[in-house]
Coordinates of C-alpha atoms in Angstrom, one line a residue:
Chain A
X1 CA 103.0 -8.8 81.0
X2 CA 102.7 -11.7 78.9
X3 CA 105.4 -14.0 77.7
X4 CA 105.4 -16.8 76.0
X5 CA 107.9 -19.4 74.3
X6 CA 107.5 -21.3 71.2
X7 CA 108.6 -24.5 71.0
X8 CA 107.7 -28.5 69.8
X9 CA 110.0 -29.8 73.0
X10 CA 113.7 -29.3 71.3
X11 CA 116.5 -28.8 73.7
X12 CA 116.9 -25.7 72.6
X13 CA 113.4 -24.9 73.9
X14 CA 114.0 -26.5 77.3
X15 CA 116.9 -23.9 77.2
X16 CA 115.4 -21.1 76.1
X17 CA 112.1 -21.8 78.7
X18 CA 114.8 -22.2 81.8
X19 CA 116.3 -18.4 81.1
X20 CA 113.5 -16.9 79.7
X21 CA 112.0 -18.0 83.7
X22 CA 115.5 -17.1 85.2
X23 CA 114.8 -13.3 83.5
X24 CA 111.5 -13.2 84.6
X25 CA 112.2 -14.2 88.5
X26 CA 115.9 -11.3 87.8
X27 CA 113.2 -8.3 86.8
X28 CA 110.8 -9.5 90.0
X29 CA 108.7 -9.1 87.3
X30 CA 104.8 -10.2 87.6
X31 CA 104.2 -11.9 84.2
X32 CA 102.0 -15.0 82.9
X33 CA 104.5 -16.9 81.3
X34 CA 103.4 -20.2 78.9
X35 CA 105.2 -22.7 77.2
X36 CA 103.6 -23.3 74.2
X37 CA 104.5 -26.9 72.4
X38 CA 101.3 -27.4 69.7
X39 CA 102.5 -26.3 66.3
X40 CA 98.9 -25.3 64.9
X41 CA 99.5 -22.6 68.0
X42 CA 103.2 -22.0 66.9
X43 CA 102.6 -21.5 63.4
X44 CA 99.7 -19.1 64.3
X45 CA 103.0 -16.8 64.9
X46 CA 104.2 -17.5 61.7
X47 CA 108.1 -18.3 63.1
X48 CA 109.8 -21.0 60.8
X49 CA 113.0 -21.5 63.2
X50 CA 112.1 -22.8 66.6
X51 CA 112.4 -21.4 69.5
X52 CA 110.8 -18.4 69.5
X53 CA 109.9 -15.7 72.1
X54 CA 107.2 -13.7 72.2
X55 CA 106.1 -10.7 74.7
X56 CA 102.7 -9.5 75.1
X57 CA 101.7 -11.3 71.9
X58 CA 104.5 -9.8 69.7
X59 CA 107.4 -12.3 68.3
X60 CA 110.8 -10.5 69.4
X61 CA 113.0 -13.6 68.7
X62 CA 112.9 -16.7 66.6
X63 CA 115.5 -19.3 66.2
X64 CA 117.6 -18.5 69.2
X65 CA 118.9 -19.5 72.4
X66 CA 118.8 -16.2 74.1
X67 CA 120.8 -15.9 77.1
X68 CA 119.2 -14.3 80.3
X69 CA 120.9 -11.4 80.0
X70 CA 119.2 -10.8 76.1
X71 CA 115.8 -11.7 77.6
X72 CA 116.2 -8.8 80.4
X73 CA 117.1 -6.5 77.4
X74 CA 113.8 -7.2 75.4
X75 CA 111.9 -7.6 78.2
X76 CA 113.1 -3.7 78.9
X77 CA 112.4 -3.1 75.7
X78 CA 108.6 -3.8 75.7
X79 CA 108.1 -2.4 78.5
X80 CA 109.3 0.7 77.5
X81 CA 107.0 0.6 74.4
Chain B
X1 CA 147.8 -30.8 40.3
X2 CA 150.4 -31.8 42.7
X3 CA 150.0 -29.5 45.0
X4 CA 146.6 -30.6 44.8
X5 CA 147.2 -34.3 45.5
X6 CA 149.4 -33.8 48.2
X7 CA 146.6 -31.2 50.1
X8 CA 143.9 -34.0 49.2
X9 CA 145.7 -36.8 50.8
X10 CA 147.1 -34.7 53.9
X11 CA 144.4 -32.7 54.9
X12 CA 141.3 -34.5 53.0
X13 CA 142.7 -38.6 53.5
X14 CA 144.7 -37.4 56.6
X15 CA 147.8 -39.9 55.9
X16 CA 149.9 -38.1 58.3
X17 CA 147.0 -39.6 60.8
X18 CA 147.0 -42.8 59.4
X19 CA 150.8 -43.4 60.1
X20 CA 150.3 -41.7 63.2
X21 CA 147.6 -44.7 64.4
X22 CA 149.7 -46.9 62.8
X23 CA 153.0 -46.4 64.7
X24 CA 150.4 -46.8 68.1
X25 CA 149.1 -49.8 66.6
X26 CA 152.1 -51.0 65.7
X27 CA 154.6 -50.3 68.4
X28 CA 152.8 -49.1 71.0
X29 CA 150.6 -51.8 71.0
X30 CA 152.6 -54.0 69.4
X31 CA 149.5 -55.5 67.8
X32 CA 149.8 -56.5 64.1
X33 CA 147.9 -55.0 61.1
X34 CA 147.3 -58.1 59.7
X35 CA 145.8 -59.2 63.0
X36 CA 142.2 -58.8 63.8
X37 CA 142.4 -56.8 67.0
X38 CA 145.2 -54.9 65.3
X39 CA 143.4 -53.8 61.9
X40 CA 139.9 -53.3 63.6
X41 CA 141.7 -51.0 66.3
X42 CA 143.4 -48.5 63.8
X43 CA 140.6 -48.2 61.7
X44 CA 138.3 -47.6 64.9
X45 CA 140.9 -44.8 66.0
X46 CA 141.6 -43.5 62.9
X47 CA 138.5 -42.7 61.5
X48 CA 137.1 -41.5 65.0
X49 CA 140.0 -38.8 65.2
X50 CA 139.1 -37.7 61.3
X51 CA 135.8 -37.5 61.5
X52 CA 135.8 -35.6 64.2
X53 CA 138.3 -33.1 63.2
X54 CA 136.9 -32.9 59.9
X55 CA 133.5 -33.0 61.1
X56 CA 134.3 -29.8 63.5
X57 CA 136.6 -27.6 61.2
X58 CA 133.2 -28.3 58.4
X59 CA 130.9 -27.3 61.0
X60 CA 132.1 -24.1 61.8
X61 CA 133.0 -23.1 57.9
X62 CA 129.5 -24.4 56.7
X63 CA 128.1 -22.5 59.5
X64 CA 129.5 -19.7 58.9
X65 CA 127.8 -19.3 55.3
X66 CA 124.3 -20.4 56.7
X67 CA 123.8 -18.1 58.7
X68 CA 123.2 -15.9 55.4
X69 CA 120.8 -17.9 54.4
X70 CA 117.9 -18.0 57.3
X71 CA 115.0 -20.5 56.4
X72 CA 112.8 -16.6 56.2
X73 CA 115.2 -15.5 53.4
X74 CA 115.5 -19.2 51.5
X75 CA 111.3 -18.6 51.5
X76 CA 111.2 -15.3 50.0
X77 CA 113.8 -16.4 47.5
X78 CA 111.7 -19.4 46.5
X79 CA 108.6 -17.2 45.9
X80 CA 109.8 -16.0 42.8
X81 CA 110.4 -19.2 41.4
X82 CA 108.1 -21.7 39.7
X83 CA 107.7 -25.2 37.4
X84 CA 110.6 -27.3 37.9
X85 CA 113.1 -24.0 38.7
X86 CA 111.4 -23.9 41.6
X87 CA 111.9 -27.9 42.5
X88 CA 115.4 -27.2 41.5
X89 CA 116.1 -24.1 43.7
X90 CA 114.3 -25.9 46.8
X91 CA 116.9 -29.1 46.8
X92 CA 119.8 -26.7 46.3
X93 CA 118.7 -24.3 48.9
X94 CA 118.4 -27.7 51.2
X95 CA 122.1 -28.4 51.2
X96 CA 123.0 -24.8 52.5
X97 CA 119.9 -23.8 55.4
X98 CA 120.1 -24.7 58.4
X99 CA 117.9 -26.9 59.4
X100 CA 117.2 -30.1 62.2
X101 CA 114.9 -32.4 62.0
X102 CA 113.4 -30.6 65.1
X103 CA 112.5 -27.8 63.0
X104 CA 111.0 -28.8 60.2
X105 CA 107.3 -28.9 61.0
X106 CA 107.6 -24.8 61.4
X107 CA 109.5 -24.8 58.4
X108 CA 107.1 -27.1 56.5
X109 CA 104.3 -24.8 57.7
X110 CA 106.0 -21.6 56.7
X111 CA 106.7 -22.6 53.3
X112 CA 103.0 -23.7 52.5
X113 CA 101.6 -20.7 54.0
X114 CA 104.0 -18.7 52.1
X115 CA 102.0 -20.5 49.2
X116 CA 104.9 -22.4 47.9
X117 CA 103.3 -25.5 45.5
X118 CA 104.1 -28.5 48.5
X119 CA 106.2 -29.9 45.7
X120 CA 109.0 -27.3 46.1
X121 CA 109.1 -28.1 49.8
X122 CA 108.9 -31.9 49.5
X123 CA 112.6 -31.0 47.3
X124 CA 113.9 -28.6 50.0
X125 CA 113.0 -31.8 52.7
X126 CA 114.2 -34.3 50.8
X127 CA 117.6 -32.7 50.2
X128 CA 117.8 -31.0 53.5
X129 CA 119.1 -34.1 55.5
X130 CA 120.4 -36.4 52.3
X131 CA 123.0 -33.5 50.9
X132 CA 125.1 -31.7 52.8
X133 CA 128.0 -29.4 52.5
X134 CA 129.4 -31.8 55.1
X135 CA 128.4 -34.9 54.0
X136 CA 130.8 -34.1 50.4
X137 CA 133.6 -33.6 51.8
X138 CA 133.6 -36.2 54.2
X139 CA 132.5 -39.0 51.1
X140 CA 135.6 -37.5 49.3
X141 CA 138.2 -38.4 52.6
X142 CA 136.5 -41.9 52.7
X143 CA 136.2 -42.4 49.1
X144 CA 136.9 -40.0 46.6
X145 CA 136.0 -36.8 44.7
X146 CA 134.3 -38.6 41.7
X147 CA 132.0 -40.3 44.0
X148 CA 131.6 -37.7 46.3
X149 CA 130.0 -35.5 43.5
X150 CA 128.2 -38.5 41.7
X151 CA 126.3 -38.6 45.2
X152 CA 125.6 -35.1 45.2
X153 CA 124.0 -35.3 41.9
X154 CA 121.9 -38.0 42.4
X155 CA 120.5 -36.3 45.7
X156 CA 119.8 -33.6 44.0
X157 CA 118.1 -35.4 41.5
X158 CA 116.2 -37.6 43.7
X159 CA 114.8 -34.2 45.6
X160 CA 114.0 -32.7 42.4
X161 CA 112.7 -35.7 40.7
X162 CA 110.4 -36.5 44.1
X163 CA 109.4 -32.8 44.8
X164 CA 108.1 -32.5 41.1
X165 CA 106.4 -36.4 41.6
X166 CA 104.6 -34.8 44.4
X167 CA 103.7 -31.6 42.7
X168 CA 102.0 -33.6 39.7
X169 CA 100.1 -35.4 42.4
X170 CA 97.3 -32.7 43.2
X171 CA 98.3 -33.5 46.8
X172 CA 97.6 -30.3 48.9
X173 CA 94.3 -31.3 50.2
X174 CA 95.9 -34.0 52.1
X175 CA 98.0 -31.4 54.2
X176 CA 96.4 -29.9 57.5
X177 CA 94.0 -27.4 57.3
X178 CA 96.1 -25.5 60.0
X179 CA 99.0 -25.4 57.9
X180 CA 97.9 -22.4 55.3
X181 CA 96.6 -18.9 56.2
X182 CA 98.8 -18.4 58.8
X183 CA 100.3 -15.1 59.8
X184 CA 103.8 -14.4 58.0
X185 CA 106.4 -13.1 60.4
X186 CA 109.1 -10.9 58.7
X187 CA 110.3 -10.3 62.6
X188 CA 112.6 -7.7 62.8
X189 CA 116.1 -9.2 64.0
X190 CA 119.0 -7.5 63.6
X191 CA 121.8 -8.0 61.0
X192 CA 124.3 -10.0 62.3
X193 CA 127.9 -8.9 62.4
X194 CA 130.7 -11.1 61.5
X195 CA 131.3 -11.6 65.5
X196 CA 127.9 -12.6 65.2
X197 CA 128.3 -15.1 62.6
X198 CA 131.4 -16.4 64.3
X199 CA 129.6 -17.0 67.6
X200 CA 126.8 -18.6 65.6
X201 CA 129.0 -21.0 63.6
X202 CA 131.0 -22.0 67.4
X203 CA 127.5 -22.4 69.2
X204 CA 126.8 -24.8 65.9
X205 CA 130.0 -27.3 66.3
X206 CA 129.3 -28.0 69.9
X207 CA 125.9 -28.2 69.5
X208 CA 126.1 -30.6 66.4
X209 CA 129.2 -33.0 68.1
X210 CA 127.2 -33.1 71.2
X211 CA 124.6 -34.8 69.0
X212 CA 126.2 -37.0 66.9
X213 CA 128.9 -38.4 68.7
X214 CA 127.4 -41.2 70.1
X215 CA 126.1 -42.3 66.4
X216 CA 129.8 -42.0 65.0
X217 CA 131.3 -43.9 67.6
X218 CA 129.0 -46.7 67.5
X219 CA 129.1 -46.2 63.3
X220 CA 132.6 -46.3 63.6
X221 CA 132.8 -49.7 65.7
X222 CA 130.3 -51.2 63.8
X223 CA 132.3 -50.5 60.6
X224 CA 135.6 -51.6 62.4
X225 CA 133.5 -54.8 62.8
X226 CA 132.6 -55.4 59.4
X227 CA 135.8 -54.6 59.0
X228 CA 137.9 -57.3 60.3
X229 CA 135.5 -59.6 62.2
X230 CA 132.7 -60.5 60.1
X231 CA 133.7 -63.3 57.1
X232 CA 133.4 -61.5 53.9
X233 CA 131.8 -64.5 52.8
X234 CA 129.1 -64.2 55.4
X235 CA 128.7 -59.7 53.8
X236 CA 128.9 -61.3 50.1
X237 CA 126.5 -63.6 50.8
X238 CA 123.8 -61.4 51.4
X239 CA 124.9 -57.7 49.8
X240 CA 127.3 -58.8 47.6
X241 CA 127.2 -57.3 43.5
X242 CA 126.1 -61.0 42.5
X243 CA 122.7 -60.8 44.3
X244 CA 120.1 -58.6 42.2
X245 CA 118.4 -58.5 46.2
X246 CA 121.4 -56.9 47.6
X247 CA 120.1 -53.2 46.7
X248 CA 116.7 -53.6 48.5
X249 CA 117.7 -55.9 51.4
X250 CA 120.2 -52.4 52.0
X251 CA 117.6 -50.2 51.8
X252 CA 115.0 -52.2 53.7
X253 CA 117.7 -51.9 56.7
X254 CA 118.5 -48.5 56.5
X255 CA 115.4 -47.1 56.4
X256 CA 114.2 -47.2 59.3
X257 CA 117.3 -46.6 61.2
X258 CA 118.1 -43.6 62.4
X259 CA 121.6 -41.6 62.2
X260 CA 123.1 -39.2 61.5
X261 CA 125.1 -39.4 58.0
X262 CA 128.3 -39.0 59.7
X263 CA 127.4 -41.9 61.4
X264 CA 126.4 -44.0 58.3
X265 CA 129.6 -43.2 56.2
X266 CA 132.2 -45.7 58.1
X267 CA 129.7 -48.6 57.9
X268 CA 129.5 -47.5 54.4
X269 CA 133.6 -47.5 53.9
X270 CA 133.4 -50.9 55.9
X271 CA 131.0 -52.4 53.1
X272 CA 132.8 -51.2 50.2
X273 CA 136.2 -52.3 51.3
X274 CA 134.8 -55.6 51.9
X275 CA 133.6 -56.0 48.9
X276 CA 130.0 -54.3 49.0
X277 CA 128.5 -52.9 45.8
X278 CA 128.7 -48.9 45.7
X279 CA 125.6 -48.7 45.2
X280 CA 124.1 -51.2 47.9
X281 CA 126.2 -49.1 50.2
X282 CA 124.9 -45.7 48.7
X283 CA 121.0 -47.0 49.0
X284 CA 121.7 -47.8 53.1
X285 CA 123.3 -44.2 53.7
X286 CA 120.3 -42.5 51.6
X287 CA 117.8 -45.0 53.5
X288 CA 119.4 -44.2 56.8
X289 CA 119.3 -40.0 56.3
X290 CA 117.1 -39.8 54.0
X291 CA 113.5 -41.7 55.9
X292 CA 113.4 -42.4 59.5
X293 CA 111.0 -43.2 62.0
X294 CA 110.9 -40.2 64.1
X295 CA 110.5 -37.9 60.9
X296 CA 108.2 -39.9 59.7
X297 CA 106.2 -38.9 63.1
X298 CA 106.9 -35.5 63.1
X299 CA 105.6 -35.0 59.5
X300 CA 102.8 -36.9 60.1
X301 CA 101.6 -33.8 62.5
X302 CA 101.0 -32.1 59.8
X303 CA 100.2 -33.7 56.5
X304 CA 97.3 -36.5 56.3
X305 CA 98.6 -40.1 55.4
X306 CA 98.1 -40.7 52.0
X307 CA 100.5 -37.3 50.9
X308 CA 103.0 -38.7 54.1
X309 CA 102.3 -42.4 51.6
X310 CA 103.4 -41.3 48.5
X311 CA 106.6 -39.4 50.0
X312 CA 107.8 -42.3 51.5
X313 CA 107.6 -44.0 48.5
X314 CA 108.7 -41.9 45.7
X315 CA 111.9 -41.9 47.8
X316 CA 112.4 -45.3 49.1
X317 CA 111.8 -46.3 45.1
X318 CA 114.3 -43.4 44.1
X319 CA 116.9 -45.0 46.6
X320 CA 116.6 -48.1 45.5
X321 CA 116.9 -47.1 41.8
X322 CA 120.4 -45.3 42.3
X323 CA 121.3 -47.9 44.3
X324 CA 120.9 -50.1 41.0
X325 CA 122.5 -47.5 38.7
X326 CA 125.6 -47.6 40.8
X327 CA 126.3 -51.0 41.0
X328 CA 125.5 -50.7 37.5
X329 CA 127.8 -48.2 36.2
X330 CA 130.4 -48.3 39.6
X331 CA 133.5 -49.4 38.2
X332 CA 133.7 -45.9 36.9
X333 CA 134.0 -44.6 40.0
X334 CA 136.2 -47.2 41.9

């Protein structure tokens, strides 16, 4: 699995990179996570509200600060998919 | 109209809190009005207290009707727009979506490779941090309703006026390659619920007080200075209505700072009181929200110097010329 979160460096995006980890390391899971702060390589996902989340290349949340528990969910989600 | 009055000066002007501080000035403190320590001492508590209940109860209700208005949806509105409507639409649509500075290099690049004309998003930047839902009714506690909406207009105004400026320029091959062709995401999120909404517009008033509070309290002691501790000769002297300078020497100070405009507005109140020209005091709040150093930096990322050039100008000049027309035509507002 691949996750990744979008953001410039916003402390919303320090927020959202601590739980999005915190949900990876809940599920056991073995992922390749990346934070990813360049905005050519943001707006290559076409989000216009930072921060964004996005599993195995698809966006699955923009302009949030999910909680961990929301991460686990979507994270359940994809994999289900 | 009574009615009205008395809701405007309780709730809006807050006199209940301004007898309130001034009982603790007076005889709690037993400090004197007329003294210095006394008079800078309420005006530092009483407009810390308003602002900051004002500031949350506007927070949470201007939050609230955001969170229609998602920058995705404010896009796809704008696309059906063009000419001037479009210029017009994009400052209006500036005061009401939500929108930090932090966010508006994905914003920029969303709205240009949405193919809106880079005109229509110069208005929507412009407007974004000078015009506020917030920023009205707060200039209507500290001053009044007139020029409350006269400042409205004339950001308004300025965004259109600047956005079309840039428009007529022929200025889109000075913005990053990177910026068009990208991907549009019309991600799937789920409509939100009004427990949605009101978790939202909560999560917004903490987040927003926890990042302008230091820039109103030291706003606030700097205008409680001005206030009662600086010679009014000494503020005359150099932003007084008599010198024709006083309009620029404003602006050339406020635009580089950096606050928030709840920050700016009691060093404004400060001015006026003491004498300041409305409109030298309306140019430093525009210079101070409108252009700063770190946005300056941000947009830079993304759009080559000469277009970054000619925005910084059209507004600085636009600030300075409704700074002029204030102090020009201001006794109609005093």
């Amino acid at each position: 699995m691949d996750i990744k979160v979008l953001g410039p460096g916003c402390k919303n995006c320090v927020t959202l990179e601590a739980n999005t980890k915190a949900a990876i390391d809940t599920l056991g899971l073995e992922a390749d996570f990346e934070k990813v702060t360049d905005y050519a390589q943001i707006a290559k996902y076409g989000i216009m509200s930072t921060p964004g989340l996005v599993i195995d290349g698809k966006v699955v949340s923009f302009g949030k600060v999910l909680k961990t528990d929301a991460i686990i969910e979507l994270i359940k989600r994809s994999e289900a998919k | 109209m009574i009615v009205f009055g008395w809701l405007n000066d309780q709730l809006l002007k807050m006199e209940w809190l301004y007898n309130a501080v001034l009982w603790l000035v007076e005889s709690v403190f037993g400090l004197s009005m007329d003294g210095r320590v006394g008079g800078s001492l309420h005006f530092f508590i009483y407009d810390v207290i308003k602002i900051f209940i004002l500031l949350s109860v506007l927070i949470f209700v201007i939050s609230y009707i955001q969170s229609f208005f998602p920058p995705e949806r404010t896009r796809r509105i704008l696309g059906r727009y063009n000419g001037v409507s479009a210029n017009i639409l994009g400052a209006l649509l500036g005061t009401i979506t939500p929108f930090c500075s932090c966010s508006s290099i994905p914003l920029f690049i969303g709205f240009t490779s949405a193919g809106l004309p880079i005109g229509v998003t110069f208005s929507f930047l412009i407007s974004s941090p000078l015009v506020d839902l917030a920023s009205i009714i707060l200039l209507a506690s500290i001053f009044n309703w007139k020029i409350a909406i006269a400042y409205v207009v004339v950001g308004l105004v300025l965004a259109v006026l600047g956005g079309t400026v840039i428009s007529k320029a022929n200025m889109e091959k000075y913005v990053e390659p990177f910026v068009y062709g990208n991907v549009l995401t019309e991600a799937e999120q789920d409509e939100l619920t009004v427990k949605d909404r009101i978790v939202i517009a909560r999560g917004q008033v903490g987040e927003i007080i926890h990042r302008v509070w230091l820039y109103i309290l030291i706003g606030v002691g700097i205008g409680a200075a001005i206030h009662n501790w600086i010679p009014e000769e000494f503020i005359s002297a150099i932003l007084g209505q008599d010198n024709w300078y006083s309009v620029l020497v404003a602006t050339i100070i406020g635009v580089p700072m950096y606050a928030d405009i709840f920050g700016t507005l009691p060093i404004a109140e400060a001015l006026v009181l003491k004498g300041v020209g409305l409109g030298t005091a309306l140019s430093f709040m525009m210079g101070v929200t409108a252009l700063s150093l770190p946005s300056m930096i941000m947009l830079k990322k993304v759009v080559k110097t000469k277009l970054l050039a000619l925005f910084f100008s059209v507004v600085t000049i636009g600030i300075i010329i409704i700074g002029y027309t204030f102090n020009a035509i201001g006794y109609l507002f005093v």
